[in-house]
Protein backbone atom coordinates (compact mmCIF):
# COMPACT_ATOMS: atom_id res chain seq x y z
CA UNK A 1 0.00 0.00 0.00
CA UNK A 2 2.88 2.38 0.71
CA UNK A 3 4.33 1.79 -2.73
CA UNK A 4 0.93 2.29 -4.33
CA UNK A 5 0.08 5.57 -2.61
CA UNK A 6 3.59 6.84 -3.28
CA UNK A 7 3.13 6.20 -7.00
CA UNK A 8 -0.26 7.91 -6.98
CA UNK A 9 0.73 10.87 -4.81
CA UNK A 10 3.89 11.65 -6.76
CA UNK A 11 1.86 11.78 -9.98
CA UNK A 12 0.13 15.01 -10.95
CA UNK A 13 -3.51 15.65 -11.79
CA UNK A 14 -5.42 18.74 -10.71
CA UNK A 15 -9.18 19.03 -11.23
CA UNK A 16 -9.94 18.78 -14.92
CA UNK A 17 -6.50 17.31 -15.73
CA UNK A 18 -6.75 13.87 -14.14
CA UNK A 19 -5.33 11.88 -17.05
CA UNK A 20 -2.09 10.84 -15.34
CA UNK A 21 -3.97 9.45 -12.36
CA UNK A 22 -6.57 7.74 -14.52
CA UNK A 23 -3.77 5.98 -16.43
CA UNK A 24 -2.36 4.58 -13.18
CA UNK A 25 -5.78 3.38 -12.06
CA UNK A 26 -6.40 1.76 -15.44
CA UNK A 27 -3.11 -0.12 -15.23
CA UNK A 28 -3.61 -1.22 -11.63
CA UNK A 29 -7.30 -2.18 -11.90
CA UNK A 30 -7.27 -3.96 -15.25
CA UNK A 31 -6.39 -7.43 -13.84
CA UNK A 32 -9.27 -7.34 -11.36
CA UNK A 33 -12.29 -6.12 -13.34
CA UNK A 34 -14.46 -7.40 -16.17
CA UNK A 35 -15.07 -4.08 -17.91
CA UNK A 36 -13.36 -0.70 -18.09
CA UNK A 37 -14.28 2.53 -19.85
CA UNK A 38 -13.91 6.29 -19.61
CA UNK A 39 -17.15 8.29 -19.70
CA UNK A 40 -17.76 11.69 -21.28
CA UNK A 41 -16.71 13.57 -18.11
CA UNK A 42 -13.44 11.66 -17.84
CA UNK A 43 -14.50 9.38 -14.98
CA UNK A 44 -12.93 5.92 -15.04
CA UNK A 45 -15.71 3.32 -14.78
CA UNK A 46 -14.71 -0.26 -14.02
CA UNK A 47 -17.05 -3.17 -13.36
CA UNK A 48 -16.75 -6.52 -11.60
CA UNK A 49 -19.92 -8.36 -12.54
CA UNK A 50 -22.13 -10.24 -10.09
CA UNK A 51 -25.74 -11.28 -9.53
CA UNK A 52 -26.44 -9.42 -6.30
CA UNK A 53 -26.90 -5.74 -5.45
CA UNK A 54 -24.80 -3.18 -7.32
CA UNK A 55 -22.31 -1.17 -5.27
CA UNK A 56 -20.49 1.95 -6.39
CA UNK A 57 -17.07 2.56 -4.87
CA UNK A 58 -15.99 6.12 -5.70
CA UNK A 59 -12.60 7.73 -5.18
CA UNK A 60 -11.86 11.10 -6.73
CA UNK A 61 -8.70 11.32 -8.79
CA UNK A 62 -8.18 15.09 -8.75
CA UNK A 63 -6.00 17.15 -6.45
CA UNK A 64 -6.28 20.84 -5.71
CA UNK A 65 -3.94 22.99 -7.77
CA UNK A 66 -3.58 26.20 -9.73
CA UNK A 67 -4.19 27.41 -13.28
CA UNK A 68 -2.41 30.13 -15.23
CA UNK A 69 -4.72 33.09 -15.88
CA UNK A 70 -2.25 35.78 -17.01
CA UNK A 71 1.36 36.09 -18.16
CA UNK A 72 2.83 39.54 -17.57
CA UNK A 73 5.39 41.29 -19.77
CA UNK A 74 8.25 40.11 -17.55
CA UNK A 75 7.20 36.46 -17.86
CA UNK A 76 5.70 36.00 -14.40
CA UNK A 77 2.53 33.89 -14.17
CA UNK A 78 -0.58 34.94 -12.29
CA UNK A 79 -2.93 32.13 -11.35
CA UNK A 80 -6.32 31.13 -10.02
CA UNK A 81 -6.75 28.52 -7.31
CA UNK A 82 -8.40 25.29 -8.44
CA UNK A 83 -9.96 23.86 -5.28
CA UNK A 84 -9.89 24.90 -1.65
CA UNK A 85 -6.50 26.37 -0.80
CA UNK A 86 -5.63 28.25 2.39
CA UNK A 87 -3.54 31.01 0.82
CA UNK A 88 -0.58 31.02 3.29
CA UNK A 89 0.20 27.38 2.41
CA UNK A 90 0.94 28.45 -1.18
CA UNK A 91 3.57 31.02 -0.36
CA UNK A 92 7.17 30.02 -1.29
CA UNK A 93 6.18 26.61 -2.66
CA UNK A 94 7.87 24.89 -5.57
CA UNK A 95 5.45 24.04 -8.38
CA UNK A 96 5.31 22.24 -11.71
CA UNK A 97 3.73 24.01 -14.68
CA UNK A 98 2.28 21.33 -16.95
CA UNK A 99 2.66 22.48 -20.57
CA UNK A 100 2.05 20.48 -23.73
CA UNK A 101 5.82 20.63 -24.30
CA UNK A 102 6.48 19.05 -20.91
CA UNK A 103 6.68 19.98 -17.22
CA UNK A 104 8.39 23.21 -16.20
CA UNK A 105 9.54 23.84 -12.61
CA UNK A 106 8.69 27.10 -10.91
CA UNK A 107 8.33 28.78 -7.54
CA UNK A 108 5.59 30.89 -6.02
CA UNK A 109 6.87 34.34 -5.09
CA UNK A 110 5.47 37.60 -3.77
CA UNK A 111 6.56 41.03 -2.63
CA UNK A 112 9.59 40.68 -0.28
CA UNK A 113 8.87 41.46 3.39
CA UNK A 114 11.82 43.87 3.39
CA UNK A 115 9.83 46.36 1.29
CA UNK A 116 6.44 45.75 2.86
CA UNK A 117 4.74 48.44 4.88
CA UNK A 118 4.09 47.71 8.55
CA UNK A 119 0.41 46.98 7.99
CA UNK A 120 1.26 44.56 5.15
CA UNK A 121 3.58 42.51 7.39
CA UNK A 122 0.78 41.99 9.89
CA UNK A 123 -1.40 40.17 7.37
CA UNK A 124 -0.86 36.88 5.52
CA UNK A 125 -0.13 37.31 1.82
CA UNK A 126 -3.16 36.64 -0.37
CA UNK A 127 -2.94 34.41 -3.41
CA UNK A 128 -3.93 37.41 -5.55
CA UNK A 129 -0.60 39.00 -4.58
CA UNK A 130 1.47 35.93 -5.49
CA UNK A 131 2.91 34.86 -8.83
CA UNK A 132 4.82 31.95 -10.34
CA UNK A 133 8.42 32.46 -11.41
CA UNK A 134 9.66 29.91 -13.96
CA UNK A 135 12.78 31.89 -14.79
CA UNK A 136 11.37 33.33 -18.00
CA UNK A 137 13.06 36.44 -19.37
CA UNK A 138 9.81 37.94 -20.60
CA UNK A 139 6.30 37.05 -21.79
CA UNK A 140 7.51 35.79 -25.17
CA UNK A 141 9.99 33.49 -23.44
CA UNK A 142 7.23 32.04 -21.26
CA UNK A 143 5.02 31.50 -24.29
CA UNK A 144 7.85 29.76 -26.12
CA UNK A 145 8.15 27.37 -23.19
CA UNK A 146 4.59 26.28 -23.95
CA UNK A 147 2.92 28.16 -21.11
CA UNK A 148 -0.51 29.45 -22.08
CA UNK A 149 -3.61 30.79 -20.38
CA UNK A 150 -5.22 27.73 -18.79
CA UNK A 151 -2.03 25.74 -18.20
CA UNK A 152 -2.49 23.61 -15.04
CA UNK A 153 -0.05 23.86 -12.15
CA UNK A 154 0.54 21.40 -9.30
CA UNK A 155 2.77 21.29 -6.24
CA UNK A 156 6.32 19.96 -6.60
CA UNK A 157 6.36 17.48 -3.71
CA UNK A 158 7.19 13.80 -3.31
CA UNK A 159 6.25 11.32 -0.60
CA UNK A 160 8.65 11.02 2.33
CA UNK A 161 8.60 8.56 5.20
CA UNK A 162 8.11 9.85 8.74
CA UNK A 163 8.45 7.87 11.97
CA UNK A 164 6.12 5.08 13.13
CA UNK A 165 4.55 4.15 9.83
CA UNK A 166 3.52 7.66 8.86
CA UNK A 167 4.22 9.34 5.53
CA UNK A 168 3.91 12.88 4.20
CA UNK A 169 3.20 14.13 0.70
CA UNK A 170 0.82 16.04 -1.52
CA UNK A 171 -2.62 14.97 -2.73
CA UNK A 172 -3.26 12.21 -0.20
CA UNK A 173 -6.68 13.82 -0.62
CA UNK A 174 -7.55 11.73 -2.49
CA UNK A 175 -4.82 9.46 -3.77
CA UNK A 176 -5.41 7.58 -0.51
CA UNK A 177 -8.89 6.71 -1.78
CA UNK A 178 -7.48 5.68 -5.16
CA UNK A 179 -4.97 3.34 -3.48
CA UNK A 180 -7.71 1.83 -1.33
CA UNK A 181 -10.05 1.21 -4.26
CA UNK A 182 -7.27 -0.65 -6.10
CA UNK A 183 -6.56 -2.86 -3.08
CA UNK A 184 -10.28 -3.54 -2.55
CA UNK A 185 -10.65 -4.77 -6.11
CA UNK A 186 -7.50 -6.87 -5.76
CA UNK A 187 -8.91 -8.52 -2.64
CA UNK A 188 -12.39 -9.21 -3.97
CA UNK A 189 -11.00 -10.64 -7.21
CA UNK A 190 -10.06 -13.65 -5.05
CA UNK A 191 -13.41 -13.83 -3.23
CA UNK A 192 -16.80 -15.26 -4.14
CA UNK A 193 -18.63 -11.94 -4.34
CA UNK A 194 -22.26 -11.97 -5.46
CA UNK A 195 -22.59 -8.22 -5.88
CA UNK A 196 -21.80 -6.18 -8.97
CA UNK A 197 -19.07 -3.74 -7.97
CA UNK A 198 -18.45 -0.49 -9.82
CA UNK A 199 -15.00 0.89 -8.97
CA UNK A 200 -15.04 4.49 -10.15
CA UNK A 201 -12.28 7.08 -10.30
CA UNK A 202 -14.17 10.36 -10.34
CA UNK A 203 -13.10 13.74 -11.71
CA UNK A 204 -13.46 17.28 -10.41
CA UNK A 205 -14.52 16.45 -6.85
CA UNK A 206 -12.54 19.36 -5.46
CA UNK A 207 -14.50 21.86 -7.55
CA UNK A 208 -18.05 20.66 -7.02
CA UNK A 209 -18.36 16.85 -6.84
CA UNK A 210 -18.94 16.89 -10.58
CA UNK A 211 -17.72 13.49 -11.73
CA UNK A 212 -19.52 11.69 -8.94
CA UNK A 213 -22.79 13.32 -9.93
CA UNK A 214 -22.63 12.25 -13.57
CA UNK A 215 -21.17 8.76 -13.03
CA UNK A 216 -23.70 7.88 -10.34
CA UNK A 217 -26.53 8.99 -12.62
CA UNK A 218 -25.23 6.76 -15.39
CA UNK A 219 -24.63 3.71 -13.19
CA UNK A 220 -27.63 4.08 -10.83
CA UNK A 221 -26.20 1.64 -8.23
CA UNK A 222 -28.19 0.18 -5.34
CA UNK A 223 -25.79 1.66 -2.78
CA UNK A 224 -22.48 3.53 -2.69
CA UNK A 225 -19.36 4.10 -0.65
CA UNK A 226 -17.18 7.13 -1.30
CA UNK A 227 -13.57 6.66 -0.21
CA UNK A 228 -11.77 9.82 0.83
CA UNK A 229 -9.76 11.55 3.56
CA UNK A 230 -10.96 13.43 6.60
CA UNK A 231 -9.67 15.65 9.39
CA UNK A 232 -8.31 14.13 12.63
CA UNK A 233 -8.26 15.91 15.96
CA UNK A 234 -4.93 14.53 17.16
CA UNK A 235 -2.49 17.41 16.67
CA UNK A 236 -1.98 20.94 18.01
CA UNK A 237 -4.41 23.57 16.82
CA UNK A 238 -7.53 21.39 16.83
CA UNK A 239 -9.60 20.10 19.74
CA UNK A 240 -11.17 16.69 20.14
CA UNK A 241 -14.55 18.39 20.31
CA UNK A 242 -13.96 19.38 16.68
CA UNK A 243 -12.82 15.90 15.56
CA UNK A 244 -12.68 12.73 17.63
CA UNK A 245 -10.57 10.95 15.02
CA UNK A 246 -6.93 9.85 15.30
CA UNK A 247 -4.61 8.72 12.55
CA UNK A 248 -3.54 5.11 12.91
CA UNK A 249 -6.77 3.95 14.57
CA UNK A 250 -8.66 2.69 11.55
CA UNK A 251 -10.86 3.99 8.79
CA UNK A 252 -13.54 6.53 9.62
CA UNK A 253 -17.14 5.62 8.77
CA UNK A 254 -19.18 8.76 8.20
CA UNK A 255 -22.47 9.21 10.03
CA UNK A 256 -22.89 12.80 8.83
CA UNK A 257 -20.70 15.50 7.35
CA UNK A 258 -21.05 19.27 6.93
CA UNK A 259 -23.48 19.12 9.90
CA UNK A 260 -25.93 17.29 7.66
CA UNK A 261 -25.80 19.87 4.89
CA UNK A 262 -23.67 17.43 2.92
CA UNK A 263 -24.35 13.79 3.70
CA UNK A 264 -26.47 12.11 6.35
CA UNK A 265 -25.43 8.52 5.77
CA UNK A 266 -27.94 5.76 5.15
CA UNK A 267 -28.29 3.92 8.50
CA UNK A 268 -28.30 0.47 6.90
CA UNK A 269 -25.05 1.15 5.06
CA UNK A 270 -23.43 2.37 8.30
CA UNK A 271 -24.72 -0.67 10.19
CA UNK A 272 -23.35 -3.00 7.51
CA UNK A 273 -19.87 -1.51 7.72
CA UNK A 274 -19.72 -1.31 11.52
CA UNK A 275 -20.90 -4.89 11.97
CA UNK A 276 -18.37 -6.03 9.35
CA UNK A 277 -15.56 -4.25 11.21
CA UNK A 278 -16.57 -5.81 14.55
CA UNK A 279 -16.97 -9.28 13.10
CA UNK A 280 -13.53 -9.19 11.48
CA UNK A 281 -11.66 -7.27 14.22
CA UNK A 282 -10.85 -4.44 11.84
CA UNK A 283 -10.08 -1.11 13.58
CA UNK A 284 -12.57 1.62 12.71
CA UNK A 285 -13.81 4.99 13.89
CA UNK A 286 -17.08 6.85 13.36
CA UNK A 287 -17.19 10.42 12.16
CA UNK A 288 -19.64 13.28 12.49
CA UNK A 289 -18.27 16.40 10.83
CA UNK A 290 -19.27 20.05 10.85
CA UNK A 291 -17.54 21.16 7.65
CA UNK A 292 -16.44 19.60 4.41
CA UNK A 293 -18.10 16.91 2.31
CA UNK A 294 -17.31 14.29 -0.32
CA UNK A 295 -18.51 12.61 -3.50
CA UNK A 296 -21.12 10.79 -1.40
CA UNK A 297 -23.12 14.02 -1.14
CA UNK A 298 -23.63 14.11 -4.90
CA UNK A 299 -24.10 10.35 -5.21
CA UNK A 300 -26.78 9.98 -2.54
CA UNK A 301 -28.94 12.67 -4.18
CA UNK A 302 -28.82 11.05 -7.63
CA UNK A 303 -32.05 9.92 -9.29
CA UNK A 304 -34.46 8.76 -6.56
CA UNK A 305 -31.62 8.56 -4.02
CA UNK A 306 -28.77 6.10 -3.48
CA UNK A 307 -28.04 4.85 0.08
CA UNK A 308 -24.48 5.99 0.76
CA UNK A 309 -21.75 6.66 3.26
CA UNK A 310 -18.03 7.46 3.29
CA UNK A 311 -15.03 5.47 4.48
CA UNK A 312 -12.20 7.90 5.09
CA UNK A 313 -8.54 7.94 6.05
CA UNK A 314 -7.85 10.41 8.84
CA UNK A 315 -5.20 12.69 7.34
CA UNK A 316 -3.44 15.65 8.92
CA UNK A 317 -3.03 18.98 7.12
CA UNK A 318 -5.29 18.14 4.17
CA UNK A 319 -5.38 20.67 1.34
CA UNK A 320 -1.72 21.42 1.85
CA UNK A 321 1.44 20.07 0.16
CA UNK A 322 2.49 18.27 3.38
CA UNK A 323 -0.41 15.99 4.26
CA UNK A 324 0.32 13.21 6.77
CA UNK A 325 -1.33 9.81 7.19
CA UNK A 326 -0.61 6.42 8.71
CA UNK A 327 -0.09 3.74 6.05
CA UNK A 328 -1.82 1.16 8.27
CA UNK A 329 -5.09 3.07 7.91
CA UNK A 330 -5.07 2.49 4.16
CA UNK A 331 -5.11 -1.24 4.76
CA UNK A 332 -7.72 -0.93 7.52
CA UNK A 333 -10.02 0.81 5.04
CA UNK A 334 -9.50 -1.58 2.15
CA UNK A 335 -9.91 -4.63 4.41
CA UNK A 336 -13.16 -3.24 5.81
CA UNK A 337 -14.69 -2.57 2.41
CA UNK A 338 -13.52 -5.86 0.89
CA UNK A 339 -14.83 -7.93 3.81
CA UNK A 340 -18.14 -6.07 3.69
CA UNK A 341 -18.66 -7.25 0.12
CA UNK A 342 -18.98 -10.82 1.38
CA UNK A 343 -22.13 -10.00 3.36
CA UNK A 344 -23.79 -7.38 1.19
CA UNK A 345 -26.63 -9.74 0.29
CA UNK A 346 -27.51 -10.09 3.98
CA UNK A 347 -28.15 -6.35 4.29
CA UNK A 348 -29.50 -5.21 0.92
Short mmCIF file of N, CA, C and O in Angstrom, two decimals, residues 96-105 134 142 144-148 151-152:
data_model
loop_
_atom_site.label_atom_id
_atom_site.label_comp_id
_atom_site.label_asym_id
_atom_site.label_seq_id
_atom_site.Cartn_x
_atom_site.Cartn_y
_atom_site.Cartn_z
N UNK A 96 5.04 22.75 -10.37
CA UNK A 96 5.31 22.24 -11.71
C UNK A 96 4.22 22.79 -12.62
O UNK A 96 3.02 22.62 -12.35
N UNK A 97 4.65 23.46 -13.68
CA UNK A 97 3.73 24.01 -14.68
C UNK A 97 3.64 22.99 -15.81
O UNK A 97 4.65 22.67 -16.46
N UNK A 98 2.45 22.47 -16.04
CA UNK A 98 2.28 21.33 -16.95
C UNK A 98 1.90 21.81 -18.35
O UNK A 98 0.72 21.99 -18.66
N UNK A 99 2.91 22.02 -19.20
CA UNK A 99 2.66 22.48 -20.57
C UNK A 99 2.59 21.29 -21.52
O UNK A 99 3.00 20.17 -21.18
N UNK A 100 2.09 21.54 -22.73
CA UNK A 100 2.05 20.48 -23.73
C UNK A 100 3.45 20.08 -24.19
O UNK A 100 3.65 19.00 -24.75
N UNK A 101 4.44 20.94 -23.95
CA UNK A 101 5.82 20.63 -24.30
C UNK A 101 6.54 19.88 -23.19
O UNK A 101 7.68 19.44 -23.38
N UNK A 102 5.86 19.74 -22.03
CA UNK A 102 6.48 19.05 -20.91
C UNK A 102 6.41 19.88 -19.64
O UNK A 102 6.06 21.07 -19.68
N UNK A 103 6.76 19.28 -18.50
CA UNK A 103 6.68 19.98 -17.22
C UNK A 103 7.79 21.01 -17.05
O UNK A 103 8.93 20.77 -17.46
N UNK A 104 7.44 22.14 -16.46
CA UNK A 104 8.39 23.21 -16.20
C UNK A 104 8.38 23.53 -14.71
O UNK A 104 7.32 23.82 -14.15
N UNK A 105 9.52 23.50 -14.03
CA UNK A 105 9.54 23.84 -12.61
C UNK A 105 9.40 25.34 -12.39
O UNK A 105 9.82 26.15 -13.23
N UNK A 134 9.05 31.08 -13.32
CA UNK A 134 9.66 29.91 -13.96
C UNK A 134 11.04 30.24 -14.53
O UNK A 134 11.65 29.42 -15.21
N UNK A 142 8.17 32.94 -21.93
CA UNK A 142 7.23 32.04 -21.26
C UNK A 142 6.33 31.34 -22.27
O UNK A 142 6.08 30.12 -22.18
N UNK A 144 7.03 30.72 -25.38
CA UNK A 144 7.85 29.76 -26.12
C UNK A 144 8.10 28.48 -25.34
O UNK A 144 8.38 27.42 -25.93
N UNK A 145 8.03 28.57 -24.02
CA UNK A 145 8.15 27.37 -23.19
C UNK A 145 6.92 26.48 -23.30
O UNK A 145 6.93 25.33 -22.85
N UNK A 146 5.84 27.03 -23.85
CA UNK A 146 4.59 26.28 -23.95
C UNK A 146 3.56 26.69 -22.93
O UNK A 146 2.49 26.07 -22.84
N UNK A 147 3.86 27.70 -22.13
CA UNK A 147 2.92 28.16 -21.11
C UNK A 147 1.86 29.02 -21.78
O UNK A 147 2.17 29.96 -22.52
N UNK A 148 0.60 28.71 -21.52
CA UNK A 148 -0.51 29.45 -22.08
C UNK A 148 -1.54 29.73 -20.99
O UNK A 148 -1.45 29.18 -19.88
N UNK A 151 -2.97 26.81 -18.53
CA UNK A 151 -2.03 25.74 -18.20
C UNK A 151 -2.18 25.35 -16.73
O UNK A 151 -2.14 26.20 -15.85
N UNK A 152 -2.36 24.05 -16.44
CA UNK A 152 -2.49 23.61 -15.04
C UNK A 152 -1.16 23.60 -14.31
O UNK A 152 -0.10 23.41 -14.92
#
